[in-house]
Amino acid sequence: MSSFTQAPNAGLSQADYERKLLARDKTIDVLKRRIAQEARHSHATPFAILEQNIGLEKVVARKTMELENERRELEKALSELRLTQAQLLQAQKMESIGQLAAGIAHEINTPTQYVSDNVGFVKTAHLTLTNVLDAALAVVEVARAKLGNEPTIEAFDAVLKRARIDFLRNQIPSALDESLEGLGHIAKIVAAMKEFSHPSQNEKESVDIREVIRTTVTVARNEWKYVADLETEFGDDLPLLPCLRDMVGQAILNLVVNAAHAIADTLQKGVKEKGRIVISAGQNGDVMEIRVQDDGSGIPAAIRDRIFDPFFTTKAVGKGTGQGLAIVYSTVVDKHMGHIRCESEEGVGSTFILQFPLYSRKEG
């Protein structure tokens, strides 16, 4: 299972953080009540009371500032804890999917292989039988010339007519080719699922980013194929990328799914039937730059600064958790010391640019 950098005071639970925040908020109320009680029960001169109140107010102001600073720190720690919990849950899911995919691959690949072999055999046998049929038809023509309306020849002609030989000759090869293509697609999906969900064990390896993107596109196909055409563009002579392969695949998957959802919101029958997603990868100096571009609804300017915040989402309740882009950010910036930015225009679309260092960078 992949491990994650712990948030400050990671030993505390979410409930502990929330209790600490509540306790800090109550402290100010206690101080205010104390001031009021002192004012009611004091027999000092008005000047002394005023002086006392000023001193207490300074204490309250200082405590308020201290508590506000602590509150911000606790809220940040709580947010980091929630994201870490989400990432850990995602890692556990990926590990479970990997184990499940390995079993599925074995269960599906074996019958798929022998069905594929059998269809290949039938295709070869069909060519042989077609050659035999052509030879038989030639013999029948010779016999017809010599025997005329012989009953046996007439019976053969009747069977031949019912069999629709020309139709079968044209359709059987294409049907067999489509079957082989479908079986190959099944094998490709299973292999992609197994490859995608295989955990990295938090160890970087040098990978071909083109294969990572192709695998991710195959896994996400059901999300985008109904709403968009998806294209990939790869630079020449791409170097291997040292990375946590499963986490990079997950980040790209999140962006593709978001792109598909953004495009789906813009589709109108007779106006815009399908959108377009382009995933590109190329070397830019000492970084690998991956771009995920869509022609969806775009991101409003008012919220662009918040899209990478944990648990921030504009989707309806039950439609999104706000973890997707936060995990993408954490993968690129925290796990790989890279950079990420978003270029977007409402009504035009969005482009997410991910930059991964091709060479090791010392983590601070």
PDB file of C-alpha atoms in Angstrom, residues 149-297:
ATOM      1  CA  ASN A 149     -31.532 -31.131 -66.445  1.00  0.00           C
ATOM      2  CA  GLU A 150     -30.406 -34.107 -64.406  1.00  0.00           C
ATOM      3  CA  PRO A 151     -32.511 -34.257 -61.162  1.00  0.00           C
ATOM      4  CA  THR A 152     -29.386 -34.358 -58.997  1.00  0.00           C
ATOM      5  CA  ILE A 153     -28.103 -31.145 -60.585  1.00  0.00           C
ATOM      6  CA  GLU A 154     -31.492 -29.488 -60.198  1.00  0.00           C
ATOM      7  CA  ALA A 155     -31.557 -30.453 -56.501  1.00  0.00           C
ATOM      8  CA  PHE A 156     -28.058 -29.018 -56.049  1.00  0.00           C
ATOM      9  CA  ASP A 157     -29.107 -25.754 -57.697  1.00  0.00           C
ATOM     10  CA  ALA A 158     -32.109 -25.484 -55.360  1.00  0.00           C
ATOM     11  CA  VAL A 159     -29.942 -26.006 -52.267  1.00  0.00           C
ATOM     12  CA  LEU A 160     -27.398 -23.508 -53.583  1.00  0.00           C
ATOM     13  CA  LYS A 161     -30.085 -20.877 -54.085  1.00  0.00           C
ATOM     14  CA  ARG A 162     -31.472 -21.316 -50.567  1.00  0.00           C
ATOM     15  CA  ALA A 163     -27.989 -21.126 -49.063  1.00  0.00           C
ATOM     16  CA  ARG A 164     -27.345 -17.599 -50.410  1.00  0.00           C
ATOM     17  CA  ILE A 165     -23.713 -18.478 -51.019  1.00  0.00           C
ATOM     18  CA  ASP A 166     -22.720 -15.025 -52.275  1.00  0.00           C
ATOM     19  CA  PHE A 167     -24.107 -13.357 -49.129  1.00  0.00           C
ATOM     20  CA  LEU A 168     -22.317 -15.831 -46.835  1.00  0.00           C
ATOM     21  CA  ARG A 169     -19.091 -15.496 -48.800  1.00  0.00           C
ATOM     22  CA  ASN A 170     -19.129 -11.716 -48.185  1.00  0.00           C
ATOM     23  CA  GLN A 171     -20.387 -11.631 -44.579  1.00  0.00           C
ATOM     24  CA  ILE A 172     -18.623 -14.519 -42.824  1.00  0.00           C
ATOM     25  CA  PRO A 173     -15.064 -13.087 -43.133  1.00  0.00           C
ATOM     26  CA  SER A 174     -16.108  -9.670 -41.788  1.00  0.00           C
ATOM     27  CA  ALA A 175     -18.073 -11.285 -38.938  1.00  0.00           C
ATOM     28  CA  LEU A 176     -15.035 -13.336 -37.954  1.00  0.00           C
ATOM     29  CA  ASP A 177     -12.756 -10.279 -38.162  1.00  0.00           C
ATOM     30  CA  GLU A 178     -15.125  -8.287 -35.927  1.00  0.00           C
ATOM     31  CA  SER A 179     -15.209 -11.171 -33.437  1.00  0.00           C
ATOM     32  CA  LEU A 180     -11.425 -11.288 -33.291  1.00  0.00           C
ATOM     33  CA  GLU A 181     -11.292  -7.516 -32.905  1.00  0.00           C
ATOM     34  CA  GLY A 182     -13.794  -7.660 -30.026  1.00  0.00           C
ATOM     35  CA  LEU A 183     -11.866 -10.423 -28.282  1.00  0.00           C
ATOM     36  CA  GLY A 184      -8.693  -8.401 -28.675  1.00  0.00           C
ATOM     37  CA  HIS A 185     -10.455  -5.381 -27.147  1.00  0.00           C
ATOM     38  CA  ILE A 186     -11.519  -7.474 -24.134  1.00  0.00           C
ATOM     39  CA  ALA A 187      -7.945  -8.590 -23.594  1.00  0.00           C
ATOM     40  CA  LYS A 188      -6.736  -4.981 -23.923  1.00  0.00           C
ATOM     41  CA  ILE A 189      -9.225  -3.688 -21.327  1.00  0.00           C
ATOM     42  CA  VAL A 190      -8.335  -6.405 -18.822  1.00  0.00           C
ATOM     43  CA  ALA A 191      -4.606  -5.797 -19.315  1.00  0.00           C
ATOM     44  CA  ALA A 192      -5.114  -2.020 -18.942  1.00  0.00           C
ATOM     45  CA  MET A 193      -7.120  -2.450 -15.750  1.00  0.00           C
ATOM     46  CA  LYS A 194      -4.477  -4.734 -14.284  1.00  0.00           C
ATOM     47  CA  GLU A 195      -1.659  -2.356 -15.256  1.00  0.00           C
ATOM     48  CA  PHE A 196      -3.513   0.758 -14.067  1.00  0.00           C
ATOM     49  CA  SER A 197      -4.371  -0.606 -10.638  1.00  0.00           C
ATOM     50  CA  HIS A 198      -0.992  -2.173  -9.855  1.00  0.00           C
ATOM     51  CA  PRO A 199       0.361  -0.266  -6.818  1.00  0.00           C
ATOM     52  CA  SER A 200       3.756   1.448  -6.954  1.00  0.00           C
ATOM     53  CA  GLN A 201       4.520   0.701  -3.277  1.00  0.00           C
ATOM     54  CA  ASN A 202       5.579   4.367  -3.034  1.00  0.00           C
ATOM     55  CA  GLU A 203       8.681   3.648  -5.100  1.00  0.00           C
ATOM     56  CA  LYS A 204       9.427   5.632  -8.237  1.00  0.00           C
ATOM     57  CA  GLU A 205      10.203   3.785 -11.452  1.00  0.00           C
ATOM     58  CA  SER A 206      11.110   4.931 -14.942  1.00  0.00           C
ATOM     59  CA  VAL A 207       8.020   4.591 -17.124  1.00  0.00           C
ATOM     60  CA  ASP A 208       6.967   5.324 -20.685  1.00  0.00           C
ATOM     61  CA  ILE A 209       4.408   8.076 -20.147  1.00  0.00           C
ATOM     62  CA  ARG A 210       2.767   7.209 -23.466  1.00  0.00           C
ATOM     63  CA  GLU A 211       1.840   3.773 -22.125  1.00  0.00           C
ATOM     64  CA  VAL A 212       0.555   5.274 -18.877  1.00  0.00           C
ATOM     65  CA  ILE A 213      -1.691   7.659 -20.828  1.00  0.00           C
ATOM     66  CA  ARG A 214      -2.927   4.951 -23.210  1.00  0.00           C
ATOM     67  CA  THR A 215      -3.746   2.660 -20.304  1.00  0.00           C
ATOM     68  CA  THR A 216      -5.575   5.444 -18.475  1.00  0.00           C
ATOM     69  CA  VAL A 217      -7.559   6.380 -21.575  1.00  0.00           C
ATOM     70  CA  THR A 218      -8.660   2.746 -21.971  1.00  0.00           C
ATOM     71  CA  VAL A 219      -9.739   2.501 -18.322  1.00  0.00           C
ATOM     72  CA  ALA A 220     -11.659   5.807 -18.533  1.00  0.00           C
ATOM     73  CA  ARG A 221     -13.237   5.028 -21.919  1.00  0.00           C
ATOM     74  CA  ASN A 222     -16.739   4.603 -20.533  1.00  0.00           C
ATOM     75  CA  GLU A 223     -16.605   8.127 -19.088  1.00  0.00           C
ATOM     76  CA  TRP A 224     -15.641   9.982 -22.268  1.00  0.00           C
ATOM     77  CA  LYS A 225     -16.697   7.877 -25.282  1.00  0.00           C
ATOM     78  CA  TYR A 226     -20.342   9.050 -25.229  1.00  0.00           C
ATOM     79  CA  VAL A 227     -19.573  12.772 -24.859  1.00  0.00           C
ATOM     80  CA  ALA A 228     -16.241  13.396 -26.574  1.00  0.00           C
ATOM     81  CA  ASP A 229     -13.681  12.328 -29.121  1.00  0.00           C
ATOM     82  CA  LEU A 230     -10.340  11.804 -27.396  1.00  0.00           C
ATOM     83  CA  GLU A 231      -6.980  12.355 -29.062  1.00  0.00           C
ATOM     84  CA  THR A 232      -3.420  11.810 -27.849  1.00  0.00           C
ATOM     85  CA  GLU A 233      -0.383  13.726 -29.049  1.00  0.00           C
ATOM     86  CA  PHE A 234       3.138  12.677 -28.074  1.00  0.00           C
ATOM     87  CA  GLY A 235       6.416  14.421 -28.729  1.00  0.00           C
ATOM     88  CA  ASP A 236       9.252  12.684 -30.530  1.00  0.00           C
ATOM     89  CA  ASP A 237      11.816  10.676 -28.568  1.00  0.00           C
ATOM     90  CA  LEU A 238      10.130  11.078 -25.201  1.00  0.00           C
ATOM     91  CA  PRO A 239      12.447  10.111 -22.321  1.00  0.00           C
ATOM     92  CA  LEU A 240      11.322   7.791 -19.537  1.00  0.00           C
ATOM     93  CA  LEU A 241       9.708   9.562 -16.588  1.00  0.00           C
ATOM     94  CA  PRO A 242      10.766   8.665 -13.019  1.00  0.00           C
ATOM     95  CA  CYS A 243       7.481   8.627 -11.134  1.00  0.00           C
ATOM     96  CA  LEU A 244       4.938   6.783  -9.007  1.00  0.00           C
ATOM     97  CA  ARG A 245       3.199   5.214 -11.974  1.00  0.00           C
ATOM     98  CA  ASP A 246      -0.139   4.406 -10.348  1.00  0.00           C
ATOM     99  CA  MET A 247      -0.485   7.900  -8.818  1.00  0.00           C
ATOM    100  CA  VAL A 248       0.330   9.641 -12.113  1.00  0.00           C
ATOM    101  CA  GLY A 249      -2.220   7.412 -13.855  1.00  0.00           C
ATOM    102  CA  GLN A 250      -4.807   8.302 -11.208  1.00  0.00           C
ATOM    103  CA  ALA A 251      -4.105  12.034 -11.650  1.00  0.00           C
ATOM    104  CA  ILE A 252      -4.577  11.824 -15.425  1.00  0.00           C
ATOM    105  CA  LEU A 253      -7.719   9.745 -14.924  1.00  0.00           C
ATOM    106  CA  ASN A 254      -9.197  12.409 -12.621  1.00  0.00           C
ATOM    107  CA  LEU A 255      -8.521  15.119 -15.217  1.00  0.00           C
ATOM    108  CA  VAL A 256     -10.039  13.076 -18.060  1.00  0.00           C
ATOM    109  CA  VAL A 257     -13.175  12.361 -16.014  1.00  0.00           C
ATOM    110  CA  ASN A 258     -13.480  16.057 -15.076  1.00  0.00           C
ATOM    111  CA  ALA A 259     -13.050  17.016 -18.745  1.00  0.00           C
ATOM    112  CA  ALA A 260     -15.790  14.584 -19.785  1.00  0.00           C
ATOM    113  CA  HIS A 261     -18.153  16.000 -17.158  1.00  0.00           C
ATOM    114  CA  ALA A 262     -17.384  19.587 -18.211  1.00  0.00           C
ATOM    115  CA  ILE A 263     -18.111  18.711 -21.846  1.00  0.00           C
ATOM    116  CA  ALA A 264     -21.325  16.855 -20.955  1.00  0.00           C
ATOM    117  CA  ASP A 265     -22.680  20.081 -19.429  1.00  0.00           C
ATOM    118  CA  THR A 266     -22.325  21.862 -22.797  1.00  0.00           C
ATOM    119  CA  LEU A 267     -23.858  19.282 -25.159  1.00  0.00           C
ATOM    120  CA  GLN A 268     -27.070  20.145 -26.964  1.00  0.00           C
ATOM    121  CA  LYS A 269     -28.812  17.975 -29.503  1.00  0.00           C
ATOM    122  CA  GLY A 270     -28.490  19.495 -32.952  1.00  0.00           C
ATOM    123  CA  VAL A 271     -26.026  22.115 -31.690  1.00  0.00           C
ATOM    124  CA  LYS A 272     -23.109  20.300 -30.106  1.00  0.00           C
ATOM    125  CA  GLU A 273     -23.326  16.515 -30.180  1.00  0.00           C
ATOM    126  CA  LYS A 274     -19.805  15.768 -28.976  1.00  0.00           C
ATOM    127  CA  GLY A 275     -16.841  17.577 -27.486  1.00  0.00           C
ATOM    128  CA  ARG A 276     -13.092  17.050 -27.767  1.00  0.00           C
ATOM    129  CA  ILE A 277     -10.408  16.021 -25.291  1.00  0.00           C
ATOM    130  CA  VAL A 278      -6.719  16.185 -26.178  1.00  0.00           C
ATOM    131  CA  ILE A 279      -4.018  14.653 -24.004  1.00  0.00           C
ATOM    132  CA  SER A 280      -0.469  15.572 -24.975  1.00  0.00           C
ATOM    133  CA  ALA A 281       2.951  14.804 -23.544  1.00  0.00           C
ATOM    134  CA  GLY A 282       6.314  16.296 -24.438  1.00  0.00           C
ATOM    135  CA  GLN A 283       9.673  17.214 -22.983  1.00  0.00           C
ATOM    136  CA  ASN A 284      10.102  20.861 -22.017  1.00  0.00           C
ATOM    137  CA  GLY A 285      13.655  21.392 -20.818  1.00  0.00           C
ATOM    138  CA  ASP A 286      14.201  19.288 -17.718  1.00  0.00           C
ATOM    139  CA  VAL A 287      10.505  18.499 -17.183  1.00  0.00           C
ATOM    140  CA  MET A 288       7.914  16.234 -18.729  1.00  0.00           C
ATOM    141  CA  GLU A 289       4.884  18.342 -19.568  1.00  0.00           C
ATOM    142  CA  ILE A 290       1.476  16.668 -19.779  1.00  0.00           C
ATOM    143  CA  ARG A 291      -1.553  18.641 -20.929  1.00  0.00           C
ATOM    144  CA  VAL A 292      -5.219  17.653 -20.651  1.00  0.00           C
ATOM    145  CA  GLN A 293      -7.358  19.985 -22.749  1.00  0.00           C
ATOM    146  CA  ASP A 294     -11.135  20.053 -23.223  1.00  0.00           C
ATOM    147  CA  ASP A 295     -13.711  22.249 -24.923  1.00  0.00           C
ATOM    148  CA  GLY A 296     -16.155  22.067 -22.028  1.00  0.00           C
ATOM    149  CA  SER A 297     -17.820  24.716 -19.933  1.00  0.00           C
TER     150      SER A 297
END
